[in-house]
mmCIF file of C-alpha atoms in Angstrom:
data_model
loop_
_atom_site.group_PDB
_atom_site.id
_atom_site.type_symbol
_atom_site.label_atom_id
_atom_site.label_comp_id
_atom_site.label_asym_id
_atom_site.label_seq_id
_atom_site.Cartn_x
_atom_site.Cartn_y
_atom_site.Cartn_z
ATOM 1 C CA MET A 213 167.548 85.450 87.099
ATOM 2 C CA ALA A 214 168.214 83.028 84.285
ATOM 3 C CA LEU A 215 169.151 79.364 84.505
ATOM 4 C CA TYR A 216 172.511 78.418 82.991
ATOM 5 C CA LYS A 217 173.698 74.991 82.004
ATOM 6 C CA TYR A 218 177.483 75.093 82.271
ATOM 7 C CA LYS A 219 180.635 73.055 81.785
ATOM 8 C CA ALA A 220 183.762 73.960 83.744
ATOM 9 C CA ARG A 221 187.100 72.594 84.895
ATOM 10 C CA ASP A 222 188.563 72.498 88.389
ATOM 11 C CA LYS A 223 192.188 73.191 89.385
ATOM 12 C CA ASP A 224 193.172 69.625 88.490
ATOM 13 C CA GLY A 225 191.673 69.911 85.002
ATOM 14 C CA ARG A 226 188.699 67.625 85.711
ATOM 15 C CA ARG A 227 185.490 68.452 83.875
ATOM 16 C CA VAL A 228 182.505 69.569 85.948
ATOM 17 C CA SER A 229 179.014 70.241 84.603
ATOM 18 C CA GLY A 230 175.778 71.384 86.147
ATOM 19 C CA LYS A 231 173.131 74.094 86.310
ATOM 20 C CA MET A 232 173.206 77.415 88.146
ATOM 21 C CA GLU A 233 171.036 80.506 88.398
ATOM 22 C CA ALA A 234 172.707 83.845 87.682
ATOM 23 C CA VAL A 235 171.775 87.336 86.576
ATOM 24 C CA ASP A 236 174.111 87.178 83.567
ATOM 25 C CA GLU A 237 177.238 85.483 82.253
ATOM 26 C CA ILE A 238 179.523 87.656 84.383
ATOM 27 C CA GLN A 239 177.825 86.624 87.623
ATOM 28 C CA LEU A 240 177.897 82.979 86.486
ATOM 29 C CA HIS A 241 181.644 83.256 85.883
ATOM 30 C CA ASN A 242 182.216 84.884 89.285
ATOM 31 C CA LYS A 243 180.133 82.281 91.139
ATOM 32 C CA LEU A 244 182.107 79.462 89.562
ATOM 33 C CA ARG A 245 185.403 81.158 90.363
ATOM 34 C CA GLU A 246 184.381 81.292 94.024
ATOM 35 C CA LYS A 247 184.182 77.485 93.831
ATOM 36 C CA ASP A 248 187.605 77.318 92.104
ATOM 37 C CA LEU A 249 185.946 76.339 88.821
ATOM 38 C CA PHE A 250 186.876 77.786 85.442
ATOM 39 C CA LEU A 251 184.004 78.263 82.999
ATOM 40 C CA VAL A 252 184.486 76.512 79.645
ATOM 41 C CA TYR A 253 180.991 76.519 78.093
ATOM 42 C CA TYR A 254 177.533 77.755 79.044
ATOM 43 C CA ASP A 255 174.037 77.666 77.608
ATOM 44 C CA ARG A 256 171.503 80.149 78.867
ATOM 45 C CA LYS A 257 168.053 78.671 79.316
ATOM 46 C CA GLY A 258 166.528 82.088 79.876
ATOM 47 C CA ASN A 259 163.248 82.806 81.661
ATOM 48 C CA SER A 260 159.611 83.386 80.826
ATOM 49 C CA GLY A 261 160.371 86.962 79.756
ATOM 50 C CA SER A 262 163.138 85.989 77.353
ATOM 51 C CA MET A 263 162.744 87.507 73.873
ATOM 52 C CA LYS A 264 164.595 87.492 70.582
ATOM 53 C CA ARG A 265 167.968 89.255 70.601
ATOM 54 C CA LEU A 266 167.973 92.757 69.109
ATOM 55 C CA LYS A 267 170.243 93.315 66.126
ATOM 56 C CA SER A 268 173.019 95.894 66.416
ATOM 57 C CA LYS A 269 171.153 98.352 64.190
ATOM 58 C CA GLN A 270 167.955 97.980 66.224
ATOM 59 C CA THR A 271 169.873 98.429 69.483
ATOM 60 C CA ALA A 272 171.540 101.562 68.082
ATOM 61 C CA GLU A 273 168.169 103.031 67.077
ATOM 62 C CA PHE A 274 166.747 102.291 70.530
ATOM 63 C CA CYS A 275 169.701 103.929 72.283
ATOM 64 C CA ARG A 276 169.645 106.931 69.943
ATOM 65 C CA SER A 277 165.930 107.545 70.452
ATOM 66 C CA VAL A 278 166.051 107.175 74.247
ATOM 67 C CA GLY A 279 169.241 109.244 74.565
ATOM 68 C CA THR A 280 167.911 112.078 72.391
ATOM 69 C CA LEU A 281 164.625 112.260 74.304
ATOM 70 C CA LEU A 282 166.365 112.210 77.703
ATOM 71 C CA ALA A 283 168.768 114.971 76.561
ATOM 72 C CA ALA A 284 165.734 117.057 75.584
ATOM 73 C CA GLY A 285 164.384 116.842 79.136
ATOM 74 C CA VAL A 286 161.794 114.090 78.608
ATOM 75 C CA SER A 287 161.337 111.685 81.519
ATOM 76 C CA LEU A 288 162.515 108.093 81.150
ATOM 77 C CA VAL A 289 158.980 106.673 81.307
ATOM 78 C CA ARG A 290 157.761 109.131 78.678
ATOM 79 C CA ALA A 291 160.813 108.436 76.488
ATOM 80 C CA LEU A 292 160.249 104.668 76.614
ATOM 81 C CA SER A 293 156.544 105.191 75.886
ATOM 82 C CA ILE A 294 157.391 107.223 72.769
ATOM 83 C CA VAL A 295 159.992 104.722 71.587
ATOM 84 C CA SER A 296 157.632 101.756 72.059
ATOM 85 C CA LYS A 297 155.015 103.404 69.796
ATOM 86 C CA GLU A 298 157.307 104.263 66.878
ATOM 87 C CA GLU A 299 155.906 103.066 63.544
ATOM 88 C CA THR A 300 159.241 101.590 62.452
ATOM 89 C CA ASN A 301 159.170 99.013 65.254
ATOM 90 C CA THR A 302 158.534 95.398 64.381
ATOM 91 C CA PRO A 303 155.877 93.557 66.446
ATOM 92 C CA GLU A 304 158.692 91.852 68.405
ATOM 93 C CA GLN A 305 160.370 95.190 69.149
ATOM 94 C CA MET A 306 157.113 96.775 70.226
ATOM 95 C CA LYS A 307 156.416 93.883 72.596
ATOM 96 C CA LEU A 308 159.947 94.116 74.000
ATOM 97 C CA TYR A 309 159.902 97.879 74.572
ATOM 98 C CA GLU A 310 156.461 97.706 76.187
ATOM 99 C CA ALA A 311 157.776 95.045 78.585
ATOM 100 C CA VAL A 312 160.676 97.338 79.545
ATOM 101 C CA LEU A 313 158.247 100.247 79.971
ATOM 102 C CA ARG A 314 155.980 98.209 82.278
ATOM 103 C CA SER A 315 158.937 97.225 84.440
ATOM 104 C CA VAL A 316 160.188 100.823 84.715
ATOM 105 C CA ARG A 317 156.688 102.024 85.642
ATOM 106 C CA GLN A 318 156.723 99.488 88.475
ATOM 107 C CA GLY A 319 159.756 101.286 89.912
ATOM 108 C CA ASN A 320 162.570 99.122 88.569
ATOM 109 C CA PRO A 321 165.749 100.695 87.164
ATOM 110 C CA MET A 322 166.090 100.617 83.394
ATOM 111 C CA SER A 323 169.087 98.265 83.571
ATOM 112 C CA GLU A 324 167.054 95.761 85.576
ATOM 113 C CA ALA A 325 164.094 96.141 83.224
ATOM 114 C CA MET A 326 166.310 95.314 80.247
ATOM 115 C CA GLN A 327 167.904 92.405 82.118
ATOM 116 C CA GLU A 328 164.474 90.897 82.773
ATOM 117 C CA GLN A 329 164.052 90.407 79.023
ATOM 118 C CA GLY A 330 166.667 87.626 78.902
ATOM 119 C CA ASP A 331 169.010 87.860 75.924
ATOM 120 C CA ALA A 332 167.054 90.608 74.153
ATOM 121 C CA PHE A 333 169.479 93.398 75.120
ATOM 122 C CA PRO A 334 173.286 93.081 74.931
ATOM 123 C CA VAL A 335 175.105 92.591 78.240
ATOM 124 C CA LEU A 336 177.239 95.640 77.401
ATOM 125 C CA LEU A 337 174.177 97.908 77.213
ATOM 126 C CA ILE A 338 172.827 96.612 80.527
ATOM 127 C CA TYR A 339 176.102 97.307 82.335
ATOM 128 C CA MET A 340 176.420 100.734 80.738
ATOM 129 C CA ALA A 341 172.840 101.580 81.787
ATOM 130 C CA ARG A 342 173.628 100.427 85.329
ATOM 131 C CA SER A 343 176.681 102.674 85.398
ATOM 132 C CA ALA A 344 174.654 105.601 84.018
ATOM 133 C CA GLU A 345 172.008 105.150 86.714
ATOM 134 C CA ALA A 346 174.710 105.493 89.354
ATOM 135 C CA GLY A 347 176.313 108.489 87.622
ATOM 136 C CA GLY A 348 173.113 110.262 86.586
ATOM 137 C CA ASN A 349 174.163 110.650 82.931
ATOM 138 C CA MET A 350 171.811 108.246 81.191
ATOM 139 C CA ASP A 351 171.337 110.525 78.167
ATOM 140 C CA LYS A 352 175.076 110.737 77.398
ATOM 141 C CA VAL A 353 175.630 107.030 77.946
ATOM 142 C CA MET A 354 172.727 106.052 75.691
ATOM 143 C CA LEU A 355 174.006 108.326 72.917
ATOM 144 C CA ARG A 356 177.490 106.850 73.328
ATOM 145 C CA MET A 357 176.013 103.359 73.089
ATOM 146 C CA ALA A 358 174.139 104.417 69.951
ATOM 147 C CA ASP A 359 177.472 105.329 68.335
ATOM 148 C CA HIS A 360 178.982 102.066 69.557
ATOM 149 C CA PHE A 361 176.263 99.814 68.118
ATOM 150 C CA GLU A 362 176.065 101.844 64.897
ATOM 151 C CA LYS A 363 179.767 101.155 64.317
ATOM 152 C CA ASP A 364 179.221 97.489 65.090
ATOM 153 C CA ALA A 365 176.254 97.329 62.695
ATOM 154 C CA ARG A 366 178.239 99.150 59.997
ATOM 155 C CA LEU A 367 181.133 96.703 60.337
ATOM 156 C CA LYS A 368 178.814 93.669 60.160
ATOM 157 C CA SER A 369 177.029 95.155 57.152
ATOM 158 C CA LYS A 370 180.356 95.728 55.428
ATOM 159 C CA VAL A 371 181.400 92.123 56.063
ATOM 160 C CA ILE A 372 178.129 90.833 54.577
ATOM 161 C CA SER A 373 178.214 93.161 51.553
ATOM 162 C CA SER A 374 181.871 92.324 50.922
ATOM 163 C CA MET A 375 181.074 88.609 50.772
ATOM 164 C CA ILE A 376 178.096 88.907 48.399
ATOM 165 C CA TYR A 377 180.161 88.986 45.195
ATOM 166 C CA PRO A 378 182.437 86.064 46.197
ATOM 167 C CA CYS A 379 179.348 84.037 47.139
ATOM 168 C CA ILE A 380 177.761 84.785 43.753
ATOM 169 C CA LEU A 381 180.962 83.636 42.036
ATOM 170 C CA ALA A 382 180.975 80.439 44.102
ATOM 171 C CA VAL A 383 177.365 79.706 43.114
ATOM 172 C CA LEU A 384 178.225 80.387 39.461
ATOM 173 C CA ILE A 385 181.182 77.982 39.617
ATOM 174 C CA VAL A 386 178.957 75.203 40.979
ATOM 175 C CA ALA A 387 176.200 75.987 38.448
ATOM 176 C CA VAL A 388 178.623 75.961 35.502
ATOM 177 C CA MET A 389 180.093 72.629 36.650
ATOM 178 C CA LEU A 390 176.648 71.056 36.995
ATOM 179 C CA ILE A 391 175.543 72.285 33.561
ATOM 180 C CA ILE A 392 178.698 71.012 31.892
ATOM 181 C CA PHE A 393 178.681 67.649 33.673
ATOM 182 C CA THR A 394 174.963 66.919 33.278
ATOM 183 C CA PHE A 395 174.106 68.499 29.876
ATOM 184 C CA VAL A 396 177.211 69.311 27.827
ATOM 185 C CA ILE A 397 179.443 66.276 28.416
ATOM 186 C CA PRO A 398 176.670 63.688 27.780
ATOM 187 C CA GLN A 399 176.239 65.155 24.257
ATOM 188 C CA PHE A 400 179.725 63.865 23.366
ATOM 189 C CA GLU A 401 179.332 60.480 25.044
ATOM 190 C CA SER A 402 178.309 58.628 21.875
ATOM 191 C CA LEU A 403 181.225 60.167 20.000
ATOM 192 C CA PHE A 404 183.760 59.250 22.683
ATOM 193 C CA GLU A 405 182.474 55.648 22.857
ATOM 194 C CA ARG A 406 183.571 55.067 19.237
ATOM 195 C CA MET A 407 187.138 56.129 19.977
ATOM 196 C CA ASP A 408 189.749 53.497 20.794
ATOM 197 C CA SER A 409 191.386 55.516 23.596
ATOM 198 C CA LEU A 410 190.708 58.731 25.451
ATOM 199 C CA PRO A 411 193.092 61.131 27.243
ATOM 200 C CA LEU A 412 193.221 60.927 31.043
ATOM 201 C CA SER A 413 191.539 64.336 31.480
ATOM 202 C CA THR A 414 188.626 63.229 29.276
ATOM 203 C CA ARG A 415 188.197 59.978 31.216
ATOM 204 C CA ILE A 416 188.119 61.959 34.482
ATOM 205 C CA VAL A 417 185.450 64.347 33.185
ATOM 206 C CA MET A 418 183.389 61.485 31.749
ATOM 207 C CA GLY A 419 183.663 59.630 35.053
ATOM 208 C CA PHE A 420 182.342 62.640 36.970
ATOM 209 C CA SER A 421 179.527 63.089 34.480
ATOM 210 C CA ASP A 422 178.488 59.430 34.646
ATOM 211 C CA GLY A 423 178.710 59.503 38.460
ATOM 212 C CA LEU A 424 176.430 62.545 38.715
ATOM 213 C CA LYS A 425 173.837 61.001 36.417
ATOM 214 C CA ALA A 426 173.882 57.607 38.093
ATOM 215 C CA TYR A 427 174.209 58.553 41.776
ATOM 216 C CA TRP A 428 172.754 62.063 42.079
ATOM 217 C CA ILE A 429 170.228 60.948 44.711
ATOM 218 C CA GLN A 430 172.967 59.331 46.826
ATOM 219 C CA ILE A 431 175.146 62.430 46.436
ATOM 220 C CA LEU A 432 172.322 64.688 47.646
ATOM 221 C CA LEU A 433 171.701 62.409 50.623
ATOM 222 C CA VAL A 434 175.393 62.451 51.534
ATOM 223 C CA LEU A 435 175.492 66.263 51.279
ATOM 224 C CA PHE A 436 172.370 66.539 53.440
ATOM 225 C CA PHE A 437 173.878 64.186 56.019
ATOM 226 C CA CYS A 438 177.104 66.229 56.064
ATOM 227 C CA VAL A 439 175.158 69.462 56.642
ATOM 228 C CA VAL A 440 173.184 67.896 59.500
ATOM 229 C CA LEU A 441 176.357 66.467 61.025
ATOM 230 C CA LEU A 442 178.207 69.788 60.813
ATOM 231 C CA SER A 443 175.273 71.665 62.368
ATOM 232 C CA PHE A 444 175.271 69.123 65.219
ATOM 233 C CA ILE A 445 178.989 69.240 66.035
ATOM 234 C CA LYS A 446 179.792 72.892 65.288
ATOM 235 C CA ASN A 447 178.545 74.071 68.698
ATOM 236 C CA ARG A 448 180.351 71.380 70.664
ATOM 237 C CA PRO A 449 182.771 73.194 73.014
ATOM 238 C CA ALA A 450 185.889 71.338 71.842
ATOM 239 C CA VAL A 451 185.019 71.711 68.149
ATOM 240 C CA LYS A 452 184.087 75.382 68.527
ATOM 241 C CA LEU A 453 187.325 76.098 70.407
ATOM 242 C CA TRP A 454 189.387 74.313 67.733
ATOM 243 C CA TRP A 455 187.604 76.120 64.887
ATOM 244 C CA ASP A 456 187.877 79.552 66.527
ATOM 245 C CA ARG A 457 191.591 78.982 67.109
ATOM 246 C CA LEU A 458 192.060 77.972 63.476
ATOM 247 C CA LYS A 459 190.253 81.089 62.237
ATOM 248 C CA VAL A 460 192.770 83.513 63.761
ATOM 249 C CA HIS A 461 195.700 81.577 62.249
ATOM 250 C CA LEU A 462 194.462 81.361 58.666
ATOM 251 C CA PRO A 463 196.953 82.813 56.125
ATOM 252 C CA VAL A 464 194.792 85.615 54.659
ATOM 253 C CA PHE A 465 191.537 85.647 56.606
ATOM 254 C CA GLY A 466 193.283 85.345 59.973
ATOM 255 C CA LYS A 467 194.670 88.880 59.821
ATOM 256 C CA LEU A 468 191.261 90.281 58.936
ATOM 257 C CA LEU A 469 189.531 88.386 61.742
ATOM 258 C CA LYS A 470 192.180 89.512 64.233
ATOM 259 C CA SER A 471 191.485 93.137 63.268
ATOM 260 C CA ILE A 472 187.721 92.632 63.639
ATOM 261 C CA TYR A 473 187.989 90.874 67.017
ATOM 262 C CA THR A 474 190.464 93.431 68.352
ATOM 263 C CA ALA A 475 188.370 96.367 67.143
ATOM 264 C CA ARG A 476 185.244 94.915 68.741
ATOM 265 C CA PHE A 477 186.999 94.316 72.068
ATOM 266 C CA GLY A 478 188.765 97.700 72.072
ATOM 267 C CA ARG A 479 185.556 99.603 71.330
ATOM 268 C CA THR A 480 183.655 97.775 74.100
ATOM 269 C CA LEU A 481 186.440 98.197 76.661
ATOM 270 C CA SER A 482 186.704 101.889 75.786
ATOM 271 C CA SER A 483 182.980 102.439 76.371
ATOM 272 C CA LEU A 484 182.942 100.560 79.689
ATOM 273 C CA TYR A 485 186.097 102.184 81.042
ATOM 274 C CA ALA A 486 184.888 105.670 80.066
ATOM 275 C CA ALA A 487 181.640 104.968 81.933
ATOM 276 C CA GLY A 488 183.618 104.401 85.130
ATOM 277 C CA LEU A 489 183.283 100.637 85.493
ATOM 278 C CA PRO A 490 186.104 98.854 87.358
ATOM 279 C CA ILE A 491 188.678 97.422 84.974
ATOM 280 C CA ILE A 492 187.960 93.820 86.078
ATOM 281 C CA THR A 493 184.237 94.182 85.382
ATOM 282 C CA ALA A 494 185.021 95.924 82.091
ATOM 283 C CA LEU A 495 187.249 93.015 81.055
ATOM 284 C CA GLN A 496 184.634 90.426 82.033
ATOM 285 C CA VAL A 497 181.956 92.161 79.970
ATOM 286 C CA SER A 498 184.258 92.920 77.024
ATOM 287 C CA ARG A 499 185.396 89.304 76.707
ATOM 288 C CA SER A 500 181.821 88.222 75.982
ATOM 289 C CA THR A 501 181.579 90.602 73.003
ATOM 290 C CA VAL A 502 184.657 89.356 71.117
ATOM 291 C CA GLY A 503 182.784 86.576 69.318
ATOM 292 C CA ASN A 504 185.623 84.034 69.427
ATOM 293 C CA SER A 505 185.650 81.325 72.110
ATOM 294 C CA TYR A 506 189.409 80.720 71.731
ATOM 295 C CA ILE A 507 190.226 84.349 72.531
ATOM 296 C CA GLU A 508 187.622 84.490 75.302
ATOM 297 C CA SER A 509 189.115 81.385 76.949
ATOM 298 C CA GLN A 510 192.417 83.225 77.471
ATOM 299 C CA PHE A 511 190.897 86.021 79.541
ATOM 300 C CA ASP A 512 190.998 84.108 82.818
ATOM 301 C CA LYS A 513 194.778 84.562 82.793
ATOM 302 C CA VAL A 514 194.450 88.240 81.861
ATOM 303 C CA ILE A 515 191.978 88.940 84.666
ATOM 304 C CA SER A 516 194.090 86.998 87.188
ATOM 305 C CA LEU A 517 197.168 88.995 86.162
ATOM 306 C CA VAL A 518 195.379 92.343 86.545
ATOM 307 C CA ARG A 519 193.913 91.296 89.905
ATOM 308 C CA ALA A 520 197.424 90.391 91.077
ATOM 309 C CA GLY A 521 198.631 93.915 90.304
ATOM 310 C CA GLY A 522 199.906 93.414 86.761
ATOM 311 C CA THR A 523 199.268 95.881 83.975
ATOM 312 C CA LEU A 524 196.435 95.517 81.500
ATOM 313 C CA SER A 525 198.839 95.869 78.572
ATOM 314 C CA ASP A 526 200.965 92.931 79.775
ATOM 315 C CA GLY A 527 197.861 90.774 80.135
ATOM 316 C CA LEU A 528 196.466 91.613 76.681
ATOM 317 C CA ASP A 529 199.897 91.147 75.124
ATOM 318 C CA GLN A 530 199.612 87.442 75.984
ATOM 319 C CA VAL A 531 196.283 86.973 74.203
ATOM 320 C CA ASP A 532 196.734 84.995 71.012
ATOM 321 C CA GLY A 533 194.317 86.375 68.420
ATOM 322 C CA PHE A 534 194.545 90.100 69.158
ATOM 323 C CA ASN A 535 196.367 92.727 67.145
ATOM 324 C CA ARG A 536 199.568 93.631 69.038
ATOM 325 C CA LYS A 537 198.847 97.300 68.434
ATOM 326 C CA LEU A 538 196.125 97.138 71.117
ATOM 327 C CA ALA A 539 198.517 96.158 73.924
ATOM 328 C CA ALA A 540 201.154 98.661 72.734
ATOM 329 C CA SER A 541 198.662 101.551 72.706
ATOM 330 C CA ILE A 542 197.255 100.629 76.127
ATOM 331 C CA ARG A 543 200.807 100.507 77.498
ATOM 332 C CA VAL A 544 201.357 104.080 76.325
ATOM 333 C CA GLY A 545 198.076 105.122 77.966
ATOM 334 C CA GLU A 546 199.091 103.492 81.250
ATOM 335 C CA GLU A 547 202.473 105.207 81.255
ATOM 336 C CA THR A 548 201.038 108.641 80.442
ATOM 337 C CA GLY A 549 197.935 108.339 82.650
ATOM 338 C CA SER A 550 195.571 108.818 79.709
ATOM 339 C CA LEU A 551 194.200 105.309 79.335
ATOM 340 C CA ASP A 552 190.634 106.465 78.615
ATOM 341 C CA SER A 553 191.596 108.715 75.683
ATOM 342 C CA MET A 554 194.070 106.127 74.383
ATOM 343 C CA LEU A 555 191.352 103.453 74.401
ATOM 344 C CA ASP A 556 189.075 105.738 72.373
ATOM 345 C CA SER A 557 191.864 106.439 69.908
ATOM 346 C CA ILE A 558 192.910 102.818 69.436
ATOM 347 C CA ALA A 559 189.261 101.724 69.056
ATOM 348 C CA ASP A 560 188.786 104.162 66.163
ATOM 349 C CA THR A 561 192.119 103.116 64.629
ATOM 350 C CA LEU A 562 191.264 99.430 64.838
ATOM 351 C CA ASP A 563 187.828 100.034 63.291
ATOM 352 C CA TYR A 564 189.512 101.721 60.328
ATOM 353 C CA GLU A 565 192.095 98.931 60.010
ATOM 354 C CA ALA A 566 189.374 96.290 60.107
ATOM 355 C CA GLU A 567 187.586 97.986 57.196
ATOM 356 C CA GLN A 568 190.849 98.267 55.241
ATOM 357 C CA ALA A 569 191.685 94.604 55.896
ATOM 358 C CA MET A 570 188.227 93.657 54.665
ATOM 359 C CA ASN A 571 188.707 95.608 51.447
ATOM 360 C CA ARG A 572 192.063 93.900 50.865
ATOM 361 C CA MET A 573 190.500 90.491 51.479
ATOM 362 C CA VAL A 574 187.745 91.120 48.916
ATOM 363 C CA THR A 575 190.340 92.430 46.449
ATOM 364 C CA PHE A 576 192.191 89.133 46.865
ATOM 365 C CA ILE A 577 189.155 86.827 46.768
ATOM 366 C CA GLU A 578 187.516 88.150 43.588
ATOM 367 C CA PRO A 579 190.400 87.503 41.143
ATOM 368 C CA ALA A 580 191.258 84.241 42.928
ATOM 369 C CA MET A 581 187.746 82.877 42.372
ATOM 370 C CA LEU A 582 187.760 84.072 38.758
ATOM 371 C CA VAL A 583 191.002 82.171 38.227
ATOM 372 C CA VAL A 584 189.460 79.054 39.814
ATOM 373 C CA MET A 585 186.434 79.325 37.532
ATOM 374 C CA ALA A 586 188.673 79.807 34.470
ATOM 375 C CA VAL A 587 190.808 76.781 35.391
ATOM 376 C CA ILE A 588 187.773 74.518 35.895
ATOM 377 C CA VAL A 589 186.019 75.582 32.694
ATOM 378 C CA GLY A 590 189.302 75.496 30.749
ATOM 379 C CA PHE A 591 190.056 71.970 31.977
ATOM 380 C CA MET A 592 186.630 70.746 30.869
ATOM 381 C CA ILE A 593 186.917 72.399 27.444
ATOM 382 C CA ILE A 594 190.356 70.905 26.880
ATOM 383 C CA SER A 595 189.071 67.483 27.984
ATOM 384 C CA VAL A 596 186.334 67.644 25.346
ATOM 385 C CA ILE A 597 188.361 69.151 22.482
ATOM 386 C CA GLN A 598 191.518 67.075 22.942
ATOM 387 C CA PRO A 599 190.071 63.675 21.840
ATOM 388 C CA ILE A 600 188.139 65.301 18.989
ATOM 389 C CA TYR A 601 191.263 67.062 17.781
ATOM 390 C CA GLY A 602 193.188 63.785 18.162
ATOM 391 C CA SER A 603 190.636 61.928 16.028
ATOM 392 C CA TYR A 604 190.896 64.561 13.290
ATOM 393 C CA ASN A 605 194.676 64.182 13.284
ATOM 394 C CA ALA A 606 194.301 60.395 13.041
ATOM 395 C CA ILE A 607 191.915 60.730 10.068
ATOM 396 C CA GLU A 608 194.223 63.182 8.347
ATOM 397 C CA TYR A 609 197.240 60.923 8.944
ATOM 398 C CA SER A 610 195.416 57.873 7.567
ATOM 399 C CA ALA A 611 194.418 59.835 4.460
ATOM 400 C CA TYR A 612 198.073 60.381 3.568
ATOM 401 C CA GLU A 613 198.980 56.699 3.929
#
């Protein structure tokens, strides 16, 4: 068991905090609900066996290797032994897999062996392994989880690769501004000082240039302080909840993030439901994989509605931050009795829509940042040329007098 530091609210809305031991986040949530407390924030302290969390790609490779070996008739112990000795493993992975192997050799189920490693394995994989142990289809479940985490890794990789070019443009914009303010503008300072008056745009640019030269140390200190302050407050429950709520309501990025969150939830729920887990347990596990605290905070109402006999589609339809297509598709599956196949279908559809939304976002960002760069550079050029051009006109006018 791991030790959790939690913050919750009672029925009257009063804040309650404390520490509690639980196997995972789901058990922590259930224990607090038994005390009529609603979980708001938790921090897992882990245990002595806690290791670094596996990335989605690493988890997919682990599941694929174990599933393939089990399907070929290799025993679980032998399969884990082979996987732990693969040359592609990092030292951390090798240590982790050997710890799982030791636990399985001692007679523990694989799900329990993975759970002993703290946060190293995703909660979804642990629950799926537990379900597979009861159903005797570990090979199929592990291969299904390999597909699941490969899709998740592919989506994350696409998000990162899509943001590389905009980030490069942003760095270029800052670099161009610094070069112009610190090297180019000062070259004209002596010329501008001899002029009787300067246009407003030129005075603004000169002011920025003089400020950077005179107070660059103070500016760096302020920026450093802001970074430290943001890193300190970003994980505060209230701030995180506010920020996560804002993200799903942004004009352009909000639609993309909704597609990503919905696709992630739909894919997880599909895998858990197909494995035979009860819908309440599937919802409790799936909520922890969304990656948005604002959306996750709304699931208490969804779970209460389903427990009271309501439909899953009605509950999800009330979640602010999900694509409405998810609830509509689940409603069709409930009415036709094919919820499992409908969940698979909508998960694939949402994955595709998330990728398309990402492509549209990048298509929008690239020209927008180019326009921003052009406006900034153009403003600076005009600010420099305008007084020079004005002085030439004044000289020419005086020559005719």
